[in-house]
Structure formats: structure tokens, C-alpha cells
Amino acid sequence: MKTKSHIEILSKSSSGNPYTVRFYIDENSISAFCSCPAGDHRKLCKHVMRMINGDDSILYDSSQKAILNEICSHLKTTTIPSLFSELSESEILLKKAQKNVRKAKKAFEKAVLKK
């Protein structure tokens, strides 16, 4: 059985100190872990999301761009791109729904409170 290999990439952070994003790769899957506070709690963070999306502006060390491209190429062989797309579309729908809720609340408030 082939063991998973891992690749480490440094991510920019708001504090200026880089976070380490570690990708574990095998033939059919990929998983990621980030050393940021969210990652320490096994939550999906913006550093992993942006790297999965191929955003090289998050790289702390621009010389790691080729490594990020290699990871993104491997991602294409997994279900992650379609899941990422589904997540992005759902977030857009959520924002629209939240906007509609705010609008409905204002109309309801205006009708009830007759300001």
C-alpha cells in the first residue's frame, strides 16, 4: 500500500508571520491542514480555501508557486473542484437570501411600527 506524501506551503497571514499549510497526497485523494488558529481546531480556513482555488497571492514565499500549481493539478483528479464549486454557489445563494431577509424585515418593521 502506498503511503501518503505531504507537501508544505507557507501562507501569508494578517499577523505577518506565515502559517504552514500541509497537503497530504496519495493517488486518489488529498487532504489539508493549516497551522492557523482555525486549522488548529480542524476548521476549514481561508488559507486552505485560497490555495485549493489556486490563489497564489496567499503564498508567503512566491517561489512555491510551482508547488501550488502541482497541488492544484492533482486536485483536478479528485471531487474537490466540484465540491468547491458547489460551496461557492451555495455561498452566493446564502448572501442573496440574507439580503432578502433584511429587506423583508425592514418592510415588516415599517408596517408594524409605522415609523
mmCIF file with all atom_site columns, C-alpha atoms in Angstrom:
data_model
loop_
_atom_site.group_PDB
_atom_site.id
_atom_site.type_symbol
_atom_site.label_atom_id
_atom_site.label_alt_id
_atom_site.label_comp_id
_atom_site.label_asym_id
_atom_site.label_entity_id
_atom_site.label_seq_id
_atom_site.pdbx_PDB_ins_code
_atom_site.Cartn_x
_atom_site.Cartn_y
_atom_site.Cartn_z
_atom_site.occupancy
_atom_site.B_iso_or_equiv
_atom_site.pdbx_formal_charge
_atom_site.auth_seq_id
_atom_site.auth_comp_id
_atom_site.auth_asym_id
_atom_site.auth_atom_id
_atom_site.pdbx_PDB_model_num
ATOM 1   C CA . MET A 1 1   ? 0.000   0.000  0.000   1.00 0.00 ? 1   MET A CA 1
ATOM 2   C CA . LYS A 1 2   ? 1.371   3.365  -0.980  1.00 0.00 ? 2   LYS A CA 1
ATOM 3   C CA . THR A 1 3   ? 1.815   5.798  1.897   1.00 0.00 ? 3   THR A CA 1
ATOM 4   C CA . LYS A 1 4   ? 0.693   9.379  1.689   1.00 0.00 ? 4   LYS A CA 1
ATOM 5   C CA . SER A 1 5   ? 3.275   12.013 0.945   1.00 0.00 ? 5   SER A CA 1
ATOM 6   C CA . HIS A 1 6   ? 2.963   15.545 2.174   1.00 0.00 ? 6   HIS A CA 1
ATOM 7   C CA . ILE A 1 7   ? 3.860   18.960 0.852   1.00 0.00 ? 7   ILE A CA 1
ATOM 8   C CA . GLU A 1 8   ? 4.211   22.070 2.980   1.00 0.00 ? 8   GLU A CA 1
ATOM 9   C CA . ILE A 1 9   ? 3.495   25.562 1.692   1.00 0.00 ? 9   ILE A CA 1
ATOM 10  C CA . LEU A 1 10  ? 3.821   28.805 3.631   1.00 0.00 ? 10  LEU A CA 1
ATOM 11  C CA . SER A 1 11  ? 0.768   31.055 3.652   1.00 0.00 ? 11  SER A CA 1
ATOM 12  C CA . LYS A 1 12  ? 0.581   34.768 4.345   1.00 0.00 ? 12  LYS A CA 1
ATOM 13  C CA . SER A 1 13  ? -1.234  35.820 7.498   1.00 0.00 ? 13  SER A CA 1
ATOM 14  C CA . SER A 1 14  ? -2.636  39.057 8.846   1.00 0.00 ? 14  SER A CA 1
ATOM 15  C CA . SER A 1 15  ? -0.027  38.992 11.640  1.00 0.00 ? 15  SER A CA 1
ATOM 16  C CA . GLY A 1 16  ? 2.840   38.875 9.149   1.00 0.00 ? 16  GLY A CA 1
ATOM 17  C CA . ASN A 1 17  ? 4.084   35.507 10.419  1.00 0.00 ? 17  ASN A CA 1
ATOM 18  C CA . PRO A 1 18  ? 3.472   32.705 7.914   1.00 0.00 ? 18  PRO A CA 1
ATOM 19  C CA . TYR A 1 19  ? 1.223   29.735 8.530   1.00 0.00 ? 19  TYR A CA 1
ATOM 20  C CA . THR A 1 20  ? 2.176   26.300 7.278   1.00 0.00 ? 20  THR A CA 1
ATOM 21  C CA . VAL A 1 21  ? -0.377  24.596 5.077   1.00 0.00 ? 21  VAL A CA 1
ATOM 22  C CA . ARG A 1 22  ? 0.358   20.880 4.800   1.00 0.00 ? 22  ARG A CA 1
ATOM 23  C CA . PHE A 1 23  ? -1.199  18.889 1.982   1.00 0.00 ? 23  PHE A CA 1
ATOM 24  C CA . TYR A 1 24  ? -1.298  15.098 2.273   1.00 0.00 ? 24  TYR A CA 1
ATOM 25  C CA . ILE A 1 25  ? -1.488  13.499 -1.137  1.00 0.00 ? 25  ILE A CA 1
ATOM 26  C CA . ASP A 1 26  ? -1.978  9.981  -2.378  1.00 0.00 ? 26  ASP A CA 1
ATOM 27  C CA . GLU A 1 27  ? -3.128  8.658  -5.734  1.00 0.00 ? 27  GLU A CA 1
ATOM 28  C CA . ASN A 1 28  ? -6.847  9.232  -5.224  1.00 0.00 ? 28  ASN A CA 1
ATOM 29  C CA . SER A 1 29  ? -7.182  11.879 -2.550  1.00 0.00 ? 29  SER A CA 1
ATOM 30  C CA . ILE A 1 30  ? -5.793  14.978 -0.952  1.00 0.00 ? 30  ILE A CA 1
ATOM 31  C CA . SER A 1 31  ? -6.291  16.470 2.482   1.00 0.00 ? 31  SER A CA 1
ATOM 32  C CA . ALA A 1 32  ? -5.014  19.669 4.037   1.00 0.00 ? 32  ALA A CA 1
ATOM 33  C CA . PHE A 1 33  ? -4.124  21.068 7.430   1.00 0.00 ? 33  PHE A CA 1
ATOM 34  C CA . CYS A 1 34  ? -3.224  24.662 8.309   1.00 0.00 ? 34  CYS A CA 1
ATOM 35  C CA . SER A 1 35  ? -1.316  25.844 11.365  1.00 0.00 ? 35  SER A CA 1
ATOM 36  C CA . CYS A 1 36  ? -3.568  28.917 11.780  1.00 0.00 ? 36  CYS A CA 1
ATOM 37  C CA . PRO A 1 37  ? -5.974  29.115 14.747  1.00 0.00 ? 37  PRO A CA 1
ATOM 38  C CA . ALA A 1 38  ? -8.903  27.808 12.660  1.00 0.00 ? 38  ALA A CA 1
ATOM 39  C CA . GLY A 1 39  ? -6.777  24.957 11.338  1.00 0.00 ? 39  GLY A CA 1
ATOM 40  C CA . ASP A 1 40  ? -5.652  24.085 14.856  1.00 0.00 ? 40  ASP A CA 1
ATOM 41  C CA . HIS A 1 41  ? -9.351  23.477 15.591  1.00 0.00 ? 41  HIS A CA 1
ATOM 42  C CA . ARG A 1 42  ? -9.716  21.359 12.388  1.00 0.00 ? 42  ARG A CA 1
ATOM 43  C CA . LYS A 1 43  ? -11.839 24.045 10.725  1.00 0.00 ? 43  LYS A CA 1
ATOM 44  C CA . LEU A 1 44  ? -11.571 24.938 7.081   1.00 0.00 ? 44  LEU A CA 1
ATOM 45  C CA . CYS A 1 45  ? -9.685  28.233 6.831   1.00 0.00 ? 45  CYS A CA 1
ATOM 46  C CA . LYS A 1 46  ? -9.209  30.879 4.181   1.00 0.00 ? 46  LYS A CA 1
ATOM 47  C CA . HIS A 1 47  ? -5.575  29.814 3.681   1.00 0.00 ? 47  HIS A CA 1
ATOM 48  C CA . VAL A 1 48  ? -6.531  26.303 2.584   1.00 0.00 ? 48  VAL A CA 1
ATOM 49  C CA . MET A 1 49  ? -9.531  27.580 0.595   1.00 0.00 ? 49  MET A CA 1
ATOM 50  C CA . ARG A 1 50  ? -7.452  30.091 -1.322  1.00 0.00 ? 50  ARG A CA 1
ATOM 51  C CA . MET A 1 51  ? -4.717  27.567 -2.066  1.00 0.00 ? 51  MET A CA 1
ATOM 52  C CA . ILE A 1 52  ? -7.248  24.992 -3.248  1.00 0.00 ? 52  ILE A CA 1
ATOM 53  C CA . ASN A 1 53  ? -8.642  27.683 -5.511  1.00 0.00 ? 53  ASN A CA 1
ATOM 54  C CA . GLY A 1 54  ? -5.128  28.225 -6.924  1.00 0.00 ? 54  GLY A CA 1
ATOM 55  C CA . ASP A 1 55  ? -4.770  31.743 -5.493  1.00 0.00 ? 55  ASP A CA 1
ATOM 56  C CA . ASP A 1 56  ? -1.012  32.261 -5.444  1.00 0.00 ? 56  ASP A CA 1
ATOM 57  C CA . SER A 1 57  ? -1.360  35.722 -3.848  1.00 0.00 ? 57  SER A CA 1
ATOM 58  C CA . ILE A 1 58  ? -1.743  33.898 -0.495  1.00 0.00 ? 58  ILE A CA 1
ATOM 59  C CA . LEU A 1 59  ? 1.767   32.441 -0.801  1.00 0.00 ? 59  LEU A CA 1
ATOM 60  C CA . TYR A 1 60  ? 4.263   33.760 1.734   1.00 0.00 ? 60  TYR A CA 1
ATOM 61  C CA . ASP A 1 61  ? 7.095   32.559 -0.479  1.00 0.00 ? 61  ASP A CA 1
ATOM 62  C CA . SER A 1 62  ? 6.381   33.205 -4.161  1.00 0.00 ? 62  SER A CA 1
ATOM 63  C CA . SER A 1 63  ? 8.977   30.589 -5.139  1.00 0.00 ? 63  SER A CA 1
ATOM 64  C CA . GLN A 1 64  ? 6.408   27.967 -4.025  1.00 0.00 ? 64  GLN A CA 1
ATOM 65  C CA . LYS A 1 65  ? 4.066   28.834 -6.913  1.00 0.00 ? 65  LYS A CA 1
ATOM 66  C CA . ALA A 1 66  ? 5.145   25.750 -8.897  1.00 0.00 ? 66  ALA A CA 1
ATOM 67  C CA . ILE A 1 67  ? 4.376   23.536 -5.903  1.00 0.00 ? 67  ILE A CA 1
ATOM 68  C CA . LEU A 1 68  ? 0.924   25.113 -5.553  1.00 0.00 ? 68  LEU A CA 1
ATOM 69  C CA . ASN A 1 69  ? 0.317   24.503 -9.268  1.00 0.00 ? 69  ASN A CA 1
ATOM 70  C CA . GLU A 1 70  ? 1.301   20.845 -8.789  1.00 0.00 ? 70  GLU A CA 1
ATOM 71  C CA . ILE A 1 71  ? -1.203  20.501 -5.947  1.00 0.00 ? 71  ILE A CA 1
ATOM 72  C CA . CYS A 1 72  ? -3.931  22.173 -7.999  1.00 0.00 ? 72  CYS A CA 1
ATOM 73  C CA . SER A 1 73  ? -3.214  19.791 -10.890 1.00 0.00 ? 73  SER A CA 1
ATOM 74  C CA . HIS A 1 74  ? -3.641  16.829 -8.561  1.00 0.00 ? 74  HIS A CA 1
ATOM 75  C CA . LEU A 1 75  ? -6.877  18.321 -7.213  1.00 0.00 ? 75  LEU A CA 1
ATOM 76  C CA . LYS A 1 76  ? -8.398  18.024 -10.682 1.00 0.00 ? 76  LYS A CA 1
ATOM 77  C CA . THR A 1 77  ? -8.348  14.225 -10.283 1.00 0.00 ? 77  THR A CA 1
ATOM 78  C CA . THR A 1 78  ? -10.473 14.417 -7.112  1.00 0.00 ? 78  THR A CA 1
ATOM 79  C CA . THR A 1 79  ? -14.024 15.516 -6.287  1.00 0.00 ? 79  THR A CA 1
ATOM 80  C CA . ILE A 1 80  ? -12.718 18.657 -4.593  1.00 0.00 ? 80  ILE A CA 1
ATOM 81  C CA . PRO A 1 81  ? -13.209 21.052 -7.564  1.00 0.00 ? 81  PRO A CA 1
ATOM 82  C CA . SER A 1 82  ? -16.886 20.133 -7.906  1.00 0.00 ? 82  SER A CA 1
ATOM 83  C CA . LEU A 1 83  ? -17.376 20.367 -4.124  1.00 0.00 ? 83  LEU A CA 1
ATOM 84  C CA . PHE A 1 84  ? -15.635 23.758 -4.108  1.00 0.00 ? 84  PHE A CA 1
ATOM 85  C CA . SER A 1 85  ? -17.897 24.939 -6.916  1.00 0.00 ? 85  SER A CA 1
ATOM 86  C CA . GLU A 1 86  ? -20.982 23.732 -5.042  1.00 0.00 ? 86  GLU A CA 1
ATOM 87  C CA . LEU A 1 87  ? -19.808 25.541 -1.913  1.00 0.00 ? 87  LEU A CA 1
ATOM 88  C CA . SER A 1 88  ? -19.185 28.773 -3.836  1.00 0.00 ? 88  SER A CA 1
ATOM 89  C CA . GLU A 1 89  ? -22.614 28.644 -5.470  1.00 0.00 ? 89  GLU A CA 1
ATOM 90  C CA . SER A 1 90  ? -24.248 27.950 -2.088  1.00 0.00 ? 90  SER A CA 1
ATOM 91  C CA . GLU A 1 91  ? -22.466 30.920 -0.529  1.00 0.00 ? 91  GLU A CA 1
ATOM 92  C CA . ILE A 1 92  ? -23.788 33.165 -3.317  1.00 0.00 ? 92  ILE A CA 1
ATOM 93  C CA . LEU A 1 93  ? -27.321 31.886 -2.715  1.00 0.00 ? 93  LEU A CA 1
ATOM 94  C CA . LEU A 1 94  ? -26.917 32.424 1.022   1.00 0.00 ? 94  LEU A CA 1
ATOM 95  C CA . LYS A 1 95  ? -25.852 36.047 0.522   1.00 0.00 ? 95  LYS A CA 1
ATOM 96  C CA . LYS A 1 96  ? -28.876 36.644 -1.704  1.00 0.00 ? 96  LYS A CA 1
ATOM 97  C CA . ALA A 1 97  ? -31.171 35.032 0.873   1.00 0.00 ? 97  ALA A CA 1
ATOM 98  C CA . GLN A 1 98  ? -29.669 37.129 3.670   1.00 0.00 ? 98  GLN A CA 1
ATOM 99  C CA . LYS A 1 99  ? -30.260 40.272 1.604   1.00 0.00 ? 99  LYS A CA 1
ATOM 100 C CA . ASN A 1 100 ? -33.880 39.229 1.039   1.00 0.00 ? 100 ASN A CA 1
ATOM 101 C CA . VAL A 1 101 ? -34.340 38.599 4.771   1.00 0.00 ? 101 VAL A CA 1
ATOM 102 C CA . ARG A 1 102 ? -33.032 42.081 5.616   1.00 0.00 ? 102 ARG A CA 1
ATOM 103 C CA . LYS A 1 103 ? -35.357 43.616 3.038   1.00 0.00 ? 103 LYS A CA 1
ATOM 104 C CA . ALA A 1 104 ? -38.364 41.652 4.338   1.00 0.00 ? 104 ALA A CA 1
ATOM 105 C CA . LYS A 1 105 ? -37.556 42.600 7.953   1.00 0.00 ? 105 LYS A CA 1
ATOM 106 C CA . LYS A 1 106 ? -37.422 46.284 7.013   1.00 0.00 ? 106 LYS A CA 1
ATOM 107 C CA . ALA A 1 107 ? -40.774 46.060 5.245   1.00 0.00 ? 107 ALA A CA 1
ATOM 108 C CA . PHE A 1 108 ? -42.295 44.165 8.177   1.00 0.00 ? 108 PHE A CA 1
ATOM 109 C CA . GLU A 1 109 ? -40.860 46.647 10.685  1.00 0.00 ? 109 GLU A CA 1
ATOM 110 C CA . LYS A 1 110 ? -42.192 49.571 8.658   1.00 0.00 ? 110 LYS A CA 1
ATOM 111 C CA . ALA A 1 111 ? -45.666 48.005 8.504   1.00 0.00 ? 111 ALA A CA 1
ATOM 112 C CA . VAL A 1 112 ? -45.801 47.039 12.180  1.00 0.00 ? 112 VAL A CA 1
ATOM 113 C CA . LEU A 1 113 ? -44.133 50.039 13.779  1.00 0.00 ? 113 LEU A CA 1
ATOM 114 C CA . LYS A 1 114 ? -45.407 52.636 11.268  1.00 0.00 ? 114 LYS A CA 1
ATOM 115 C CA . LYS A 1 115 ? -42.450 54.919 11.808  1.00 0.00 ? 115 LYS A CA 1
#
